[in-house]
Coordinates of C-alpha atoms and ligand atoms in Angstrom, one line a residue:
X66 CA -36.3 -31.9 -5.4
X67 CA -33.5 -32.8 -7.8
X68 CA -30.6 -30.3 -7.5
X69 CA -30.0 -28.1 -10.5
X70 CA -26.9 -29.2 -12.5
X71 CA -24.5 -26.5 -13.6
X72 CA -21.5 -26.8 -15.9
X73 CA -18.6 -24.5 -15.0
X74 CA -16.2 -24.0 -17.8
X75 CA -12.9 -22.4 -16.9
X76 CA -9.3 -23.3 -16.0
X77 CA -8.0 -25.4 -13.1
X78 CA -5.2 -23.5 -11.4
X79 CA -3.4 -25.9 -9.0
X80 CA -2.4 -23.2 -6.5
X81 CA -4.0 -19.7 -5.9
X82 CA -7.7 -20.1 -5.4
X83 CA -9.7 -18.9 -8.4
X84 CA -11.7 -20.3 -11.2
X85 CA -12.6 -24.0 -10.7
X86 CA -11.1 -24.4 -7.2
X87 CA -13.5 -21.7 -6.2
X88 CA -16.5 -22.5 -8.3
X89 CA -16.7 -26.2 -7.4
X90 CA -16.8 -26.0 -3.6
X91 CA -19.0 -22.9 -3.5
X92 CA -21.6 -24.1 -6.0
X93 CA -21.7 -27.5 -4.2
X94 CA -22.0 -25.8 -0.9
X95 CA -25.2 -24.2 -2.1
X96 CA -26.6 -27.5 -3.2
X97 CA -26.0 -27.1 -7.0
X98 CA -24.7 -30.3 -8.7
X99 CA -21.5 -29.0 -10.1
X100 CA -19.9 -30.4 -13.3
X101 CA -16.7 -29.0 -14.7
X102 CA -15.1 -28.5 -18.0
X103 CA -11.5 -27.7 -17.2
X104 CA -10.0 -25.8 -20.2
X105 CA -6.4 -25.9 -19.0
X106 CA -4.3 -26.9 -16.0
X107 CA -2.0 -24.2 -14.7
X108 CA 0.6 -24.7 -11.9
X109 CA -0.9 -21.5 -10.4
X110 CA -2.9 -18.5 -11.5
X111 CA -1.2 -15.9 -13.7
X112 CA -0.8 -13.2 -11.1
X113 CA 2.2 -15.1 -9.9
X114 CA 5.5 -14.4 -11.6
X115 CA 5.4 -17.5 -13.8
X116 CA 3.3 -20.5 -14.4
X117 CA 3.0 -23.8 -16.4
X118 CA 0.1 -24.2 -18.8
X119 CA -1.4 -27.5 -20.1
X120 CA -4.0 -26.6 -22.7
X121 CA -7.0 -29.1 -22.6
X122 CA -8.8 -27.7 -25.7
X123 CA -8.0 -30.8 -27.7
X124 CA -9.7 -33.1 -25.2
X125 CA -13.0 -31.2 -25.3
X126 CA -14.5 -32.8 -28.4
X127 CA -13.9 -36.3 -26.9
X128 CA -15.6 -35.1 -23.6
X129 CA -18.6 -33.8 -25.6
X130 CA -18.9 -37.1 -27.5
X131 CA -19.2 -39.0 -24.3
X132 CA -21.7 -36.6 -22.8
X133 CA -23.8 -36.9 -26.0
X134 CA -23.7 -40.7 -25.7
X135 CA -24.9 -40.5 -22.1
X136 CA -27.6 -37.9 -22.8
X137 CA -26.1 -35.4 -20.4
X138 CA -27.8 -32.0 -20.1
X139 CA -27.1 -29.0 -17.9
X140 CA -29.5 -26.6 -16.2
X141 CA -27.1 -23.8 -16.4
X142 CA -23.6 -22.7 -17.5
X143 CA -21.0 -20.6 -15.6
X144 CA -18.0 -19.5 -17.7
X145 CA -15.0 -17.8 -16.2
X146 CA -11.4 -17.5 -17.4
X147 CA -11.0 -19.1 -20.8
X148 CA -7.7 -17.6 -21.9
X149 CA -7.9 -18.8 -25.6
X150 CA -10.2 -17.6 -28.4
X151 CA -10.6 -21.1 -29.8
X152 CA -12.5 -22.2 -26.6
X153 CA -15.3 -19.8 -27.4
X154 CA -16.7 -21.7 -30.4
X155 CA -16.5 -24.9 -28.2
X156 CA -18.4 -23.0 -25.5
X157 CA -21.2 -22.1 -27.9
X158 CA -21.3 -25.7 -29.2
X159 CA -21.6 -26.8 -25.5
X160 CA -24.6 -24.5 -24.9
X161 CA -26.3 -25.8 -28.1
X162 CA -25.7 -29.5 -27.5
X163 CA -25.9 -29.8 -23.7
X164 CA -28.2 -27.0 -22.5
X165 CA -31.5 -28.2 -21.0
X166 CA -34.5 -26.0 -22.0
X167 CA -34.2 -22.5 -20.4
X168 CA -30.8 -23.2 -19.0
X169 CA -29.2 -19.8 -18.2
X170 CA -25.7 -19.0 -19.6
X171 CA -23.7 -16.8 -17.1
X172 CA -20.5 -15.4 -18.5
X173 CA -17.8 -13.6 -16.4
X174 CA -15.5 -12.5 -19.3
X175 CA -12.3 -12.5 -17.1
X176 CA -9.6 -10.8 -19.1
X177 CA -8.7 -7.5 -17.5
X178 CA -8.7 -5.3 -14.3
X179 CA -7.7 -1.9 -13.2
X180 CA -7.6 -0.5 -16.7
X181 CA -5.3 -3.3 -18.1
X182 CA -5.6 -6.6 -19.9
X183 CA -4.3 -9.6 -18.0
X184 CA -1.1 -11.3 -19.2
X185 CA -1.7 -13.2 -22.4
X186 CA -4.8 -11.4 -23.6
X187 CA -5.1 -9.1 -26.6
X188 CA -7.8 -7.1 -28.4
X189 CA -8.6 -10.0 -30.7
X190 CA -9.6 -12.0 -27.6
X191 CA -11.7 -9.1 -26.4
X192 CA -13.5 -9.0 -29.8
X193 CA -14.2 -12.7 -29.6
X194 CA -15.5 -12.3 -26.1
X195 CA -17.8 -9.5 -27.3
X196 CA -19.2 -12.0 -29.7
X197 CA -19.5 -14.8 -27.1
X198 CA -21.5 -12.7 -24.7
X199 CA -24.3 -12.4 -27.3
X200 CA -25.1 -16.0 -26.1
X201 CA -25.3 -15.1 -22.4
X202 CA -28.3 -14.5 -20.2
X203 CA -26.2 -12.7 -17.6
X204 CA -22.8 -11.2 -18.0
X205 CA -20.7 -9.9 -15.0
X206 CA -17.7 -8.0 -16.3
X207 CA -15.8 -5.6 -14.0
X208 CA -15.5 -1.9 -15.1
X209 CA -12.3 -2.5 -17.0
X210 CA -13.7 -5.4 -18.9
X211 CA -16.9 -3.5 -19.7
X212 CA -14.7 -0.7 -21.1
X213 CA -12.7 -3.1 -23.3
X214 CA -15.9 -4.9 -24.5
X215 CA -17.5 -1.6 -25.6
X216 CA -14.2 0.1 -26.9
X217 CA -14.5 2.8 -24.2
X218 CA -11.3 4.3 -22.8
X219 CA -11.0 3.3 -19.2
X220 CA -11.3 6.3 -16.8
X221 CA -10.1 5.5 -13.2
X222 CA -12.1 8.5 -12.0
X223 CA -15.4 7.2 -13.4
X224 CA -18.7 8.4 -12.1
X225 CA -22.3 7.0 -12.2
X226 CA -23.0 8.5 -15.6
X227 CA -19.9 6.7 -17.0
X228 CA -20.8 3.2 -15.7
X229 CA -24.5 3.6 -16.6
X230 CA -23.4 4.5 -20.2
X231 CA -21.2 1.4 -20.2
X232 CA -24.1 -0.8 -19.2
X233 CA -26.2 0.7 -22.0
X234 CA -23.5 0.1 -24.5
X235 CA -23.1 -3.5 -23.3
X236 CA -26.8 -4.1 -23.6
X237 CA -26.6 -2.9 -27.2
X238 CA -24.1 -5.8 -27.7
X239 CA -26.1 -8.5 -26.0
X240 CA -29.6 -9.3 -24.7
X241 CA -28.1 -10.5 -21.5
X242 CA -28.8 -8.8 -18.2
X243 CA -25.7 -6.7 -17.4
X244 CA -24.0 -6.9 -14.0
X245 CA -21.0 -4.6 -13.8
X246 CA -19.0 -5.6 -10.8
X247 CA -16.6 -3.8 -8.5
X248 CA -18.2 -0.4 -9.1
X249 CA -16.9 2.0 -6.5
X250 CA -18.4 5.3 -5.4
X251 CA -18.2 7.3 -2.1
X252 CA -16.5 4.5 0.0
X253 CA -18.8 1.8 -1.3
X254 CA -18.3 -1.0 -3.7
X255 CA -20.9 -3.2 -5.5
X256 CA -22.7 -3.9 -8.7
X257 CA -24.7 -2.0 -11.3
X258 CA -27.4 -4.2 -12.7
X259 CA -29.0 -3.3 -15.9
X260 CA -31.9 -5.1 -17.6
X261 CA -33.7 -2.2 -19.1
X262 CA -33.8 -0.5 -15.7
X263 CA -30.8 0.4 -13.5
X264 CA -30.3 -0.9 -10.0
X265 CA -27.2 -0.6 -7.7
X266 CA -26.3 -3.1 -5.0
X267 CA -23.6 -1.5 -2.9
X268 CA -21.8 -2.4 0.3
X269 CA -19.1 -0.6 2.3
X270 CA -15.7 -1.0 0.6
X271 CA -13.0 -2.9 2.6
X272 CA -9.4 -1.6 2.5
X273 CA -7.9 -4.6 0.7
X274 CA -7.8 -6.2 -2.7
X275 CA -7.3 -9.9 -3.3
X276 CA -7.1 -12.2 -6.3
X277 CA -10.0 -14.5 -7.2
X278 CA -12.8 -12.5 -5.5
X279 CA -14.5 -12.0 -8.9
X280 CA -14.7 -15.8 -9.3
X281 CA -16.1 -16.1 -5.8
X282 CA -18.7 -13.5 -6.6
X283 CA -19.8 -15.2 -9.9
X284 CA -20.0 -18.6 -8.1
X285 CA -22.2 -17.3 -5.2
X286 CA -24.3 -15.2 -7.6
X287 CA -24.9 -18.2 -9.9
X288 CA -25.7 -20.6 -7.1
X289 CA -28.4 -18.3 -5.8
X290 CA -29.7 -17.5 -9.3
X291 CA -30.1 -21.2 -10.1
X292 CA -31.8 -21.5 -6.7
X293 CA -34.5 -19.1 -8.0
X294 CA -33.6 -15.8 -6.2
X295 CA -33.9 -12.4 -7.9
X296 CA -30.7 -11.3 -9.4
X297 CA -30.3 -8.2 -7.2
X298 CA -30.6 -10.4 -4.1
X299 CA -28.1 -12.9 -5.7
X300 CA -25.7 -9.9 -6.1
X301 CA -26.2 -8.7 -2.5
X302 CA -25.6 -12.2 -1.1
X303 CA -22.5 -12.6 -3.3
X304 CA -21.1 -9.2 -2.3
X305 CA -21.6 -10.0 1.4
X306 CA -20.0 -13.4 0.9
X307 CA -16.9 -11.9 -0.7
X308 CA -16.7 -9.3 2.1
X309 CA -16.9 -12.0 4.8
X310 CA -14.1 -13.9 3.0
X311 CA -11.9 -10.8 2.8
X312 CA -12.3 -10.2 6.5
X313 CA -11.1 -13.7 7.2
X314 CA -8.0 -13.3 5.0
X315 CA -4.6 -12.0 6.1
X316 CA -3.2 -8.9 4.4
X317 CA -0.8 -9.7 1.4
X318 CA -2.2 -13.1 0.8
X319 CA -1.5 -14.0 -2.9
X320 CA -3.4 -17.3 -2.8
X321 CA -6.9 -15.9 -3.0
X322 CA -9.2 -15.3 -0.1
X323 CA -9.9 -17.8 2.7
X324 CA -13.4 -18.7 1.6
X325 CA -13.4 -22.0 3.5
X326 CA -13.8 -20.1 6.8
X327 CA -17.0 -18.5 5.3
X328 CA -18.3 -21.8 4.0
X329 CA -17.9 -23.3 7.5
X330 CA -20.3 -20.7 8.9
X331 CA -23.1 -22.1 6.6
X332 CA -25.5 -20.1 4.5
Ligands
LIG1020 O1 -9.4 -15.0 -11.2 C1 -9.4 -15.0 -12.6 C2 -8.3 -15.9 -13.1 C3 -8.6 -17.2 -13.3 N1 -7.7 -18.1 -13.8 C4 -6.5 -17.7 -14.0 C5 -6.1 -16.4 -13.8 C6 -7.0 -15.5 -13.4 C7 -6.7 -14.1 -13.2 O2 -5.6 -13.7 -13.4 O3 -4.8 -16.1 -14.0 C8 -5.5 -18.7 -14.5

């Protein structure tokens, strides 16, 4: 059977594994033909003290023109860190021009964590993202991003009622299935999935936090989803994958988790 072809649209950070340096190997590992639309090249991700940034937005119309000429279509889209509002209309154009019939759009909004916006993001960006997710089939924000998208003040001591209300509010913004990631209760961490009904996929919480694990989660989830698995199973497999990577990573490792060790182990 011909592999599914996905387009991953996000930045290329040269150092510090996240976004495309994570999506590309992981999606390929799971047998998905992975195409990329790099939106910017950074010397390293923005959790380092400083970084260079080459914006590739201006190149995108030319890339689209050649894809059009070659009749390229994608069976799915995975969006991560975009970083610039102007990329969102290009993303929508991309879905319209290059989406094969029934190609799912998976959007990880990537702009905040632990109650705060990442460096370089503002509320205008959040508003634009709230608009872009109306085009998604699946969104997987973390709790902070879900709060910003729904104009809900972040509460670090949230409970189940709070996150379920967030999921309801998000599903009033978009028809997408909502996956709120990094939900923590009672020593466990996982996802709340809401598509009209609520489901939790929880695993034991490990005592560490690393950069880029959200991107790994989205990549593994998307690979399994394109492979035809139910979304709750995709989330469970992605959560287990992230936990395995974390176990293989030394403490205080600012370069992302060692997912290569996990890939060597096979499925
Ligand atoms: O992992 C998300 C991410 C992706 N790309 C860049 C980032 C971040 C998070 O900070 O800085 C450039």
